[in-house]
Amino acid sequence: MPDLPAPGAPSPILSIRDLRVAFQGARGAWNEVVHGLSLTVAAGETVALVGESGSGKSVTSLALMRLLDPATSRITGQVTLDGAEVLSLSEAEMVARVRGRIAAMIFQEPMTSLHPIYTVGDQLIEALTCHRPMPRAEAHRAAVALMERVRIPDAARRLDDYPHAFSGGMRQRVMIAMALASRPKLLIADEPTTALDVTVQGEILSLLKELQEEYGMAMLFITHDMGVVAEMADRTVVMLRGDVVEEGPTAQVFHAPRAPYTRALLASVPALGSMRGEPVPLRFPAIDAASGAATPGLPLARQPDLSAPLLEVRDLVTRFDVRGGLLRRKVARVHAVENVSFAIHPAETLALVGESGCGKSTTGRSIIRLAGGTSTGSVRLDATELFTLPPGRLRLQRREIQMIPQDPLASLNPRMTIGEALVEPFLEHRMGSAAEARAKATRLMEQVGLSPAMLERFPHEFSGGQRQRLCIARALMLDPRVIIADESVSALDVSVKAQVVNLLLDIQERTGIAFLFISHDIAVVERISHRIAVMYQGEIVEIGPRAAVMETPQHPYTRRLIEAVAVPDPARRHLRRTQPPSELMNPIRPLDFVPPERRYREAGPGHFVRED
Amino acid sequence: MPPPAGPWRRALQGLASSRTAVLSGLGLVLIVLATVLAPVYAKHVAQTDPFRSGLSAKIMIDGKRSPVMERSTEGLGLGVTPIGPTWGAKYFLGADSQGRDVAARLLYGGQNSLIIAGAATLLCLVCAAVIGIVAGYAGGRVDTVLSNLIDMIWAFPVYLLAISLSIVMLGKTFEIGPIHISSSSLVVPIIIIGLVYVPYVARPVRGRVIAITNSDFVLAARGLGIRPSRILWRHILPNVATTLIVFAPMLMALNIVTESSLSFLSVGVQAPNASWGTILQDGQALLYSRPVVSMAPGIAIMVTVMLLNLFGDVLRDILDPKSVRGR
Amino acid sequence: MLAVILSRLARMVVVMFGISVITFLIFFATPGADPAARIAGRNAAPETVAAVRHDFGLDRPIWVQYGVMMRKMFVTGDLTSFVNRGQKIVPTLTAAAPVTLSLVAGAAVLWMALGAATGIIAAAFKDRLPDKILMGVSMMAVAMPVFWVGEMVNLVTQSRLHDTWAFSWVPPLGYVPLSESPVRWFLALVFPWITLSFLYIGLYGRMLRTGIIETYQEDYIRTARAKGLTARRVLLKHATRAAIIPVVIMFGMDFGVLVGGAAVLTEVVFGLNGVGRLTYQALKVLDLPMIMAAVLYASFFVVLANAVVDLLCILIDPRLRRK
Amino acid sequence: QDAHRGGTLRLVSVSSQGTLDPHVNYTSQFWQLYAFLYDGLVGFKKVGGPESKEVVADLAAALPEVSNDGKTYTFTLRKGVKFSNGKEMTTDDVVASFQRIFKVLGPTAGTFYNGIVGADQCLAAPADCTLAGGIVADKAAGTVTINLVAPDPEFLFKLSAPHASILPAETTAKDNGNAPIPGTGAYMVKSYDPNNAMVIVRNPAFTEWSKDAQPEGHVDEIDYTFGGTEEAAVNAILNGQADWMFDQPPADRLAELSTAAPDQIHLAPLSAWWYAPMNVNLAPFNDVRVRQALNYAIDRDALVSLFGGPALAQPVCQVLPPEFPGHVDQCQYTLDPGESWSAPDMDKAKQLVEESGTKGEKVTIVTEDNAASRGIGTYLQSVLSDLGYEAAVQTISGDIQFTYIQNTNNKVQLSISQWYADYPAASNFLNVLFGCDSFHPGSDASINIAGFCDKGIDDRMKAAIALGATDPAAADAEWAKIDGAVMEASPALPLFTPKQVDLLSTRVGNYAFSNQYHWLIANAWVQ
Ligand SMILES: Nc1ncnc2c1ncn2[C@@H]1O[C@H](COP(=O)(O)OP(=O)(O)OP(=O)(O)O)[C@@H](O)[C@H]1O
Ligand SMILES: Nc1ncnc2c1ncn2[C@@H]1O[C@H](COP(=O)(O)OP(=O)(O)OP(=O)(O)O)[C@@H](O)[C@H]1O
Ligand SMILES: [Mg+2]
Ligand SMILES: [Mg+2]
């Protein structure tokens, strides 16, 4: 049971009692997704609501604000927001009293949460004036002040920009500014940093913390990232499938978790630095969901064969033309990948890390010549130069080097069953008969931990983690020698993430496959890779053995990247520094731009750092 | 574990669970059935031949034999007015200017209208799919050429094509292999109507193909070393199919209206054959004396089109809630 | 900007050239279209027919005829009709344009206003009675052939109920120039406007409703609501503005073809001598010069409308704006 | 002063009819206007009734002296007649006008005026037309002499046609299109926009010289509006918004009109013929039995129904219309052959078809896209089916249909057409429609649509024309026989003779109907 505030404690800003939310599904059946949730948030307090995807976190937050469609949803229970009985208010009263006044909200998707066809200033001013009518000039001034407050550089000028001209982090700042406009007493933040880069995530979190203090707001912080919880929350509420399973002060929840689920959750969290001293990649511990008992993960048994590189990339450059105007003429170029060189050996995993948009995926795609744009350089697989192969030969060569795409759902044809999708490449490469293909598909399904019966299903009938495994299985159908795994685990829940990482390591151990593991999640990278390459704005700034890069990072960017990672340990809160906001922009360069010459210095054996 | 439902099955289930879809579907089936049963109605109920002029026919009403074409006797005695609705088995909706049973013709006409509109819809979808897919997939110059072609069709007066074609075809029979196409054949209006809305469909199809061609799963297929022809056939085409299917009912509705417009301009189904359009046109000549002759097909078109639209709306919601807007 | 205009012009020229060639070829492949015989008149002597053929250059190679026709249309501007001898095509077309423009522009105002109202109200009352009524009516509007509606309107306003108080003000069919009498211009166009716009009110209303409802799924609407905006403001300012873009695209295309002559049925039924009716009549008598001019005129507007729509979209949707 | 003088007459029509040039335009709609816009040397008498077939002197002071065995016509011009531009008419204008007929490639140049001496050269080289020896003017005496190659009993009729209007000599020798040419009539065209309206006002230079030839009109202005539909025109007239419609009121409205507005309707017989030419050179109609069978089979009473009933059309089974020169009531194709039609003879028809052995053949009927023509086509289709043919109807736009069915290349078997007399002479029907001279295979201009060319009958027609010059009565008798002979061969289905329906507003008075010009607009008044 959640403990209620002791008598005499300040009356809570938010108190939820026995909240139940149900949605109307097909044929009018009601499907309850939040089952009797109760929680309170006191003034000035930060409460984290954690839980895996689909556990009902967002639904709860939307229910508080009565933002669910009344036609298809049903909310019961009691929600009191600063004395207002939310569930019994009319829509008009909600508008007049609650939304934006008592409570404001920030959402997960900064990219889509701003209206694309109004300027940022318009939207900010609207938020300011809708509760407190004021002259336009004053509102304008207030808006600039707010933008400055959330540390958007050059605020006055950027007020007239449209959201699409802002990066994700900047947009999230605007969202925060909007939420602060009417000085709410409660800020509900629904995964405000999930879609952002680690570095930006850190900035936003510290900004939130800072503002919370300054404004004396309470905060209901929703996330699935235990690291973030540890950073932010005074108290933590853990949700599982619509129920609260544990509730308590954050430190207590982390150090002495009571519910088995909480324990399992914490065990699966990849913690940065936990690999210190481990020589080889290590599997995640296996967790028993019922008891929460963990069996420690096994290290990878197979060693890379360093005698000769399997894949050798040299001076890879990929640029995209930016076309503009109605005429669609070239106006600039995106230097997505710039002079990237590295090698991967059999049974080795090279991780490519870096913030969003730095060119990781493009590097991966360029290697198999699927990037579009113009690529130059050299990619050799064994002795075959891929960049000069004619299309027909290249098509056959692709068997050897497979890519697991970033977004598994999008990369599966929605109209093909999984069986068809798996069998198709096998048959295309004439690797055997249909029956053999079928047999192999069945085998692989079992290997990736799925039931062969699922071969008849369509992609949408799988969960995210399952889809990721399907893509792995599909790639394995061709017995490739190299797999480029593009953010294969980033979008997954912690527990699923652990499973997939373990799966990849199993495969490597069994087949000696080499991985190019693309990720921005350094904690995972630390576990899985032999070597790490850090990318920044299309270039590799540091590359070397895992331990060297992680423990003695040389390049400032690498350091920043590692520092920014939230550590799932409330005792080690370290975010509360004021960092200058760095706006990530696409590496767009004018047409006549000449990239500077780069030199690398060797910081240790096989550890190279770009000289700036 | 429940058996997995494919998207088609799900679509069917969705349709079955929507009251609107079931009712409108039922209505459409009824209309089709009624038109299919036209010969039965004509022979056994109305007992007339709706394709023979009945200018001198007589009919028993209230035990009195009266001519179907009533000659005016009052005033100057000008004009001949066909018999109005009798609300009986014979001449239920009255006669047209040739003394034929309007109700029977309405049913027969429905056959032709539905066949024309249906076949034209099919033709249009096929053409649009080919143009859209080729333009979207090939891109570059091919795309430019086809996009211009689309613009041309869009700006071209259909009626020029219609009038010319109907004259060129006049009295001739073209034989292309086993297919005979004569001027009175329905093929002429089908071709014309089929082409009119090609741009309407080809444009969104092209857009969709471009989107799909750049989608991750096509990229993935290429990464797996799948042949381009197979990618087109297995990956792109099926995904365009929804767009096409969503268009179908709406297009069918538009085509019924277009067919009637073509007949209104007397390019379409040729006498004595009927379609709702030609009956509407006949009725236009009787608008002031026997409005029912033009009301009947007008209402038939309206009801059918409404049912198609209702059905199409549901289909759209089920197949692709975010695609085609409006039309 | 100049380059943009030039590329649009190039596209326009390509489309217009293609269309004119097709039209030309179709004409000469059509039996019974021989202009010489028809110009010469009924029962003309063969000598006369031959002389006419020579006089009109119809005995010259077909591409020469095409060239001559294009020159007469665009350079000298003295192209004359094959059927109404001496009727200059270009001035006739320009004289008909204001009629069509009056019809289409007025109807467009009506359908945009009522279509928007329909869509917004229906979306606001989604699945409730007003929505059902409005959608029912607009479904009917979409389902009724326009000429049929026109005929019925005429039957009622011109004949059956003309002598009642309700419709006694209805002027006879036909167009009155705005310059002649704004009041009579307006009265003469009231029913044509209503008839023409009926279909589009239905179409646009439905389209806008769907658009608004879809937009309500977007994250930014949730943001707007969370800010504490009133439901009306969210609907009008946030949802409608975003949902109106496809409507504008549609509007551009429809307006283009209608001004180009696609309002023919309305014009015919209401006896308005606009471009559509002109085209229609030229088609009925296969008057090549007139058809040619009308077709080129229409394609001009179609391509123009495409261009204008592109521009409009950029104005409405800043995402499409790139420096 | 005339109490009825003044006011504006508002006429409406669905469409205009092209060029204003009286030497070129060949439509009854505009000929009706030329009646009071232009004059020839002679003209039809502008009165209602049978007298309207008479030719009277117009710009000529008197009917011409005919000499030289009917080959020379001498006219003395009236003095003081002015064109609407104020210029006085002289013999120069007459000579120039006759040359101009050829120079502008007038439609009848080769059929009406080819008998003038020098016409051959003019037809061959229109631009250099002089008609030397054909038209001789004596300016001082004010006379013009026309020499013909051969006597032509119909020449005065031809001179009365608007194509022989006298125009100012300086008028350009090409089709003047929509630009009005000054005329000598009581009115002149002030403005003309074929897509919109024509405004006709009084000719300021006009003074009445002969009430019969060119009466001074009553109204001051005539506004002729083009556009709209027939229904709309009827409504406008009933609502008092227009005075007259050129087009026939739709059949649909007739019953209503004949009870609601009987006083506003005027019926007049026309010298016209609705018929269905059968192509005698194409199967199955190359067999005379089939043509006859169809003639027996059709129910002309039903056809009359289609046209609006007996008050509006009269069933016929011969070529020449009633009350036309040469007409004698005769009907071969009826139940009891005799003078008039009674009922179809289906048995005979079926028997003939049986004999011909053509049963089951395909027949396509090409009709115009108006209600009447399409209705007849549909009816004929029904009859042909009864006779055992596989018949189909094809409707095409009127203007194209007329040339389409003429061309033998198009292989039209059966079509629906009409013929309106240019002038009251039997040859204008029989010779034009069934003479060998009007059959031009492969041309769009071949008015002998049936392709009927019987040498014997053709010779008889030529002889009858010649006879007309000396003995009109005997010629008429001969024409009656030729009519019978043509019908014997049955190249066409006579359908009916239509009546003209003029629907006028209540304020129009003094309705007069001329066979030639139809309603005499200038004779009517509105106040
Ligand atoms: N509008 C809706 N209609 C029906 N079901 C819904 C709706 N919104 C959410 N759900 C269901 O409610 C459950 C909880 O969803 P919710 O979005 O709250 O999860 P979450 O905990 O926020 O997950 P995530 O971390 O992925 O955001 C899910 O099973 C989801 O499918
Ligand atoms: N097809 C393309 N056309 C133009 N620009 C592109 C294209 N693909 C990628 N880019 C640009 O290239 C840069 C690198 O993109 P890439 O997808 O490789 O980044 P990433 O490191 O994978 O980022 P993320 O972590 O978000 O996946 C970005 O700025 C992106 O906008
Ligand atoms: Mg969520
Ligand atoms: Mg990426």
PDB file of C-alpha atoms in Angstrom, chain B residues 144 147-149 151-161 163-165 167-168 172 200 203 254 257 260-262 264-265 277 280-281 284 287-291 294-299 301-303 305-307 309-310 313 316-317 320-327, chain C residues 11 14-15 18-19 22-23 26-27 29-32 136 139-140 142-148 151-152 154-155 158-160 200 203-204 206-207 210-211 214-215 217-218 242-243 246 250 253-254 257 264-265 268-269 279-280 283-284 286 291 295 298-299 302-303 306:
ATOM      1  CA  THR B 144       8.537  13.582 -65.313  1.00  0.00           C
ATOM      2  CA  SER B 147       3.532  13.282 -64.372  1.00  0.00           C
ATOM      3  CA  ASN B 148       3.066  15.454 -67.412  1.00  0.00           C
ATOM      4  CA  LEU B 149       0.840  12.805 -68.902  1.00  0.00           C
ATOM      5  CA  ASP B 151      -1.584  16.603 -66.026  1.00  0.00           C
ATOM      6  CA  MET B 152      -2.633  16.232 -69.626  1.00  0.00           C
ATOM      7  CA  ILE B 153      -5.334  13.716 -68.863  1.00  0.00           C
ATOM      8  CA  TRP B 154      -6.532  15.925 -66.053  1.00  0.00           C
ATOM      9  CA  ALA B 155      -6.815  18.931 -68.325  1.00  0.00           C
ATOM     10  CA  PHE B 156      -8.150  17.073 -71.329  1.00  0.00           C
ATOM     11  CA  PRO B 157     -11.828  17.414 -72.126  1.00  0.00           C
ATOM     12  CA  VAL B 158     -13.236  13.937 -71.748  1.00  0.00           C
ATOM     13  CA  TYR B 159     -16.121  14.753 -73.943  1.00  0.00           C
ATOM     14  CA  LEU B 160     -13.905  15.339 -76.961  1.00  0.00           C
ATOM     15  CA  LEU B 161     -12.536  11.890 -76.502  1.00  0.00           C
ATOM     16  CA  ILE B 163     -17.594  12.120 -78.947  1.00  0.00           C
ATOM     17  CA  SER B 164     -14.720  11.229 -81.239  1.00  0.00           C
ATOM     18  CA  LEU B 165     -14.447   7.694 -80.029  1.00  0.00           C
ATOM     19  CA  ILE B 167     -18.015   8.333 -83.957  1.00  0.00           C
ATOM     20  CA  VAL B 168     -14.854   6.491 -84.850  1.00  0.00           C
ATOM     21  CA  LYS B 172     -17.609  -0.716 -86.855  1.00  0.00           C
ATOM     22  CA  TYR B 200      -7.076  11.319 -59.439  1.00  0.00           C
ATOM     23  CA  ARG B 203      -1.201  10.892 -58.090  1.00  0.00           C
ATOM     24  CA  LEU B 254     -17.944   8.951 -59.247  1.00  0.00           C
ATOM     25  CA  VAL B 257     -22.304   9.875 -61.947  1.00  0.00           C
ATOM     26  CA  SER B 260     -24.907   9.531 -66.399  1.00  0.00           C
ATOM     27  CA  SER B 261     -23.211  12.761 -67.440  1.00  0.00           C
ATOM     28  CA  LEU B 262     -21.846  11.125 -70.555  1.00  0.00           C
ATOM     29  CA  PHE B 264     -26.669  13.245 -70.688  1.00  0.00           C
ATOM     30  CA  LEU B 265     -24.406  14.422 -73.485  1.00  0.00           C
ATOM     31  CA  GLY B 277     -27.772   7.872 -67.336  1.00  0.00           C
ATOM     32  CA  LEU B 280     -32.125  10.242 -66.804  1.00  0.00           C
ATOM     33  CA  GLN B 281     -31.622  11.779 -70.189  1.00  0.00           C
ATOM     34  CA  GLN B 284     -35.018  15.116 -69.004  1.00  0.00           C
ATOM     35  CA  LEU B 287     -39.078  16.608 -66.930  1.00  0.00           C
ATOM     36  CA  TYR B 288     -42.089  18.881 -66.941  1.00  0.00           C
ATOM     37  CA  SER B 289     -44.801  16.400 -67.762  1.00  0.00           C
ATOM     38  CA  ARG B 290     -43.527  13.227 -66.094  1.00  0.00           C
ATOM     39  CA  PRO B 291     -40.816  14.178 -63.629  1.00  0.00           C
ATOM     40  CA  SER B 294     -35.941  11.447 -64.308  1.00  0.00           C
ATOM     41  CA  MET B 295     -36.468  11.279 -60.558  1.00  0.00           C
ATOM     42  CA  ALA B 296     -36.347   7.496 -60.544  1.00  0.00           C
ATOM     43  CA  PRO B 297     -32.861   7.032 -61.966  1.00  0.00           C
ATOM     44  CA  GLY B 298     -31.706  10.133 -60.127  1.00  0.00           C
ATOM     45  CA  ILE B 299     -32.731   8.615 -56.861  1.00  0.00           C
ATOM     46  CA  ILE B 301     -27.965   6.842 -58.548  1.00  0.00           C
ATOM     47  CA  MET B 302     -28.140   8.801 -55.352  1.00  0.00           C
ATOM     48  CA  VAL B 303     -28.952   5.813 -53.191  1.00  0.00           C
ATOM     49  CA  VAL B 305     -23.649   6.316 -54.537  1.00  0.00           C
ATOM     50  CA  MET B 306     -24.538   6.998 -50.938  1.00  0.00           C
ATOM     51  CA  LEU B 307     -24.322   3.348 -50.060  1.00  0.00           C
ATOM     52  CA  ASN B 309     -19.709   6.076 -49.976  1.00  0.00           C
ATOM     53  CA  LEU B 310     -20.867   4.768 -46.639  1.00  0.00           C
ATOM     54  CA  ASP B 313     -15.843   5.239 -45.474  1.00  0.00           C
ATOM     55  CA  ARG B 316     -11.133   3.300 -45.380  1.00  0.00           C
ATOM     56  CA  ASP B 317     -11.269   3.489 -41.628  1.00  0.00           C
ATOM     57  CA  ASP B 320      -6.007   2.736 -43.471  1.00  0.00           C
ATOM     58  CA  PRO B 321      -7.306   5.272 -41.034  1.00  0.00           C
ATOM     59  CA  LYS B 322      -4.755   7.858 -42.058  1.00  0.00           C
ATOM     60  CA  SER B 323      -4.687   7.669 -45.817  1.00  0.00           C
ATOM     61  CA  VAL B 324      -6.928   9.181 -48.423  1.00  0.00           C
ATOM     62  CA  ARG B 325      -8.712  12.231 -47.299  1.00  0.00           C
ATOM     63  CA  GLY B 326     -12.135  13.344 -48.324  1.00  0.00           C
ATOM     64  CA  ARG B 327     -12.939  12.069 -51.741  1.00  0.00           C
TER      65      ARG B 327
ATOM     66  CA  ARG C  11       5.977  22.356 -67.739  1.00  0.00           C
ATOM     67  CA  VAL C  14       4.967  20.662 -72.410  1.00  0.00           C
ATOM     68  CA  VAL C  15       1.480  19.879 -71.198  1.00  0.00           C
ATOM     69  CA  GLY C  18       0.989  17.466 -75.740  1.00  0.00           C
ATOM     70  CA  ILE C  19      -2.658  18.223 -75.354  1.00  0.00           C
ATOM     71  CA  ILE C  22      -3.527  14.901 -79.191  1.00  0.00           C
ATOM     72  CA  THR C  23      -6.544  17.087 -79.821  1.00  0.00           C
ATOM     73  CA  ILE C  26      -8.144  13.088 -82.652  1.00  0.00           C
ATOM     74  CA  PHE C  27      -9.936  15.657 -84.710  1.00  0.00           C
ATOM     75  CA  ALA C  29      -9.152  10.911 -87.167  1.00  0.00           C
ATOM     76  CA  THR C  30     -12.826  11.593 -86.623  1.00  0.00           C
ATOM     77  CA  PRO C  31     -15.053  10.898 -89.613  1.00  0.00           C
ATOM     78  CA  GLY C  32     -17.710  13.477 -90.370  1.00  0.00           C
ATOM     79  CA  GLY C 136     -25.939  12.656 -44.418  1.00  0.00           C
ATOM     80  CA  MET C 139     -23.269  12.464 -48.727  1.00  0.00           C
ATOM     81  CA  MET C 140     -26.400  13.279 -50.686  1.00  0.00           C
ATOM     82  CA  VAL C 142     -21.860  14.123 -53.391  1.00  0.00           C
ATOM     83  CA  ALA C 143     -24.241  11.543 -54.741  1.00  0.00           C
ATOM     84  CA  MET C 144     -26.423  13.755 -56.892  1.00  0.00           C
ATOM     85  CA  PRO C 145     -25.455  14.372 -60.492  1.00  0.00           C
ATOM     86  CA  VAL C 146     -25.027  18.112 -60.863  1.00  0.00           C
ATOM     87  CA  PHE C 147     -27.062  18.477 -64.046  1.00  0.00           C
ATOM     88  CA  TRP C 148     -29.915  16.638 -62.455  1.00  0.00           C
ATOM     89  CA  GLU C 151     -32.740  20.581 -63.875  1.00  0.00           C
ATOM     90  CA  MET C 152     -34.714  20.100 -60.712  1.00  0.00           C
ATOM     91  CA  ASN C 154     -34.965  24.984 -62.789  1.00  0.00           C
ATOM     92  CA  LEU C 155     -38.151  22.969 -62.755  1.00  0.00           C
ATOM     93  CA  GLN C 158     -38.505  28.670 -63.256  1.00  0.00           C
ATOM     94  CA  SER C 159     -41.749  26.855 -63.726  1.00  0.00           C
ATOM     95  CA  ARG C 160     -43.594  25.048 -60.964  1.00  0.00           C
ATOM     96  CA  TYR C 200     -18.171  20.590 -53.307  1.00  0.00           C
ATOM     97  CA  LEU C 203     -16.898  16.856 -50.636  1.00  0.00           C
ATOM     98  CA  TYR C 204     -14.965  19.479 -48.750  1.00  0.00           C
ATOM     99  CA  ARG C 206     -16.389  15.474 -45.487  1.00  0.00           C
ATOM    100  CA  MET C 207     -12.754  15.931 -46.273  1.00  0.00           C
ATOM    101  CA  THR C 210     -11.912  13.589 -41.649  1.00  0.00           C
ATOM    102  CA  GLY C 211      -8.875  15.834 -41.590  1.00  0.00           C
ATOM    103  CA  GLU C 214      -7.278  12.809 -37.851  1.00  0.00           C
ATOM    104  CA  THR C 215      -5.492  15.894 -36.639  1.00  0.00           C
ATOM    105  CA  GLN C 217      -4.797  12.284 -32.973  1.00  0.00           C
ATOM    106  CA  GLU C 218      -1.697  14.416 -33.317  1.00  0.00           C
ATOM    107  CA  ALA C 242      -3.607  21.935 -39.946  1.00  0.00           C
ATOM    108  CA  ALA C 243      -6.431  19.978 -41.527  1.00  0.00           C
ATOM    109  CA  PRO C 246      -5.274  19.021 -48.109  1.00  0.00           C
ATOM    110  CA  MET C 250      -7.957  19.995 -53.554  1.00  0.00           C
ATOM    111  CA  MET C 253      -7.072  21.575 -58.443  1.00  0.00           C
ATOM    112  CA  ASP C 254     -10.835  21.850 -58.563  1.00  0.00           C
ATOM    113  CA  VAL C 257     -10.341  22.655 -63.855  1.00  0.00           C
ATOM    114  CA  VAL C 264     -19.828  22.695 -68.261  1.00  0.00           C
ATOM    115  CA  LEU C 265     -22.892  20.899 -66.976  1.00  0.00           C
ATOM    116  CA  VAL C 268     -25.378  24.226 -69.910  1.00  0.00           C
ATOM    117  CA  VAL C 269     -28.244  23.674 -67.535  1.00  0.00           C
ATOM    118  CA  THR C 279     -16.171  24.106 -75.147  1.00  0.00           C
ATOM    119  CA  TYR C 280     -19.154  21.840 -75.005  1.00  0.00           C
ATOM    120  CA  LEU C 283     -17.203  19.763 -79.148  1.00  0.00           C
ATOM    121  CA  LYS C 284     -20.722  19.015 -80.294  1.00  0.00           C
ATOM    122  CA  LEU C 286     -16.348  19.481 -83.637  1.00  0.00           C
ATOM    123  CA  ILE C 291     -11.815  23.121 -79.156  1.00  0.00           C
ATOM    124  CA  VAL C 295      -8.411  22.819 -74.358  1.00  0.00           C
ATOM    125  CA  ALA C 298      -8.124  24.616 -69.639  1.00  0.00           C
ATOM    126  CA  SER C 299      -4.698  23.026 -69.465  1.00  0.00           C
ATOM    127  CA  VAL C 302      -4.808  23.237 -64.548  1.00  0.00           C
ATOM    128  CA  VAL C 303      -1.071  23.718 -64.580  1.00  0.00           C
ATOM    129  CA  ASN C 306      -1.027  23.250 -59.589  1.00  0.00           C
TER     130      ASN C 306
END
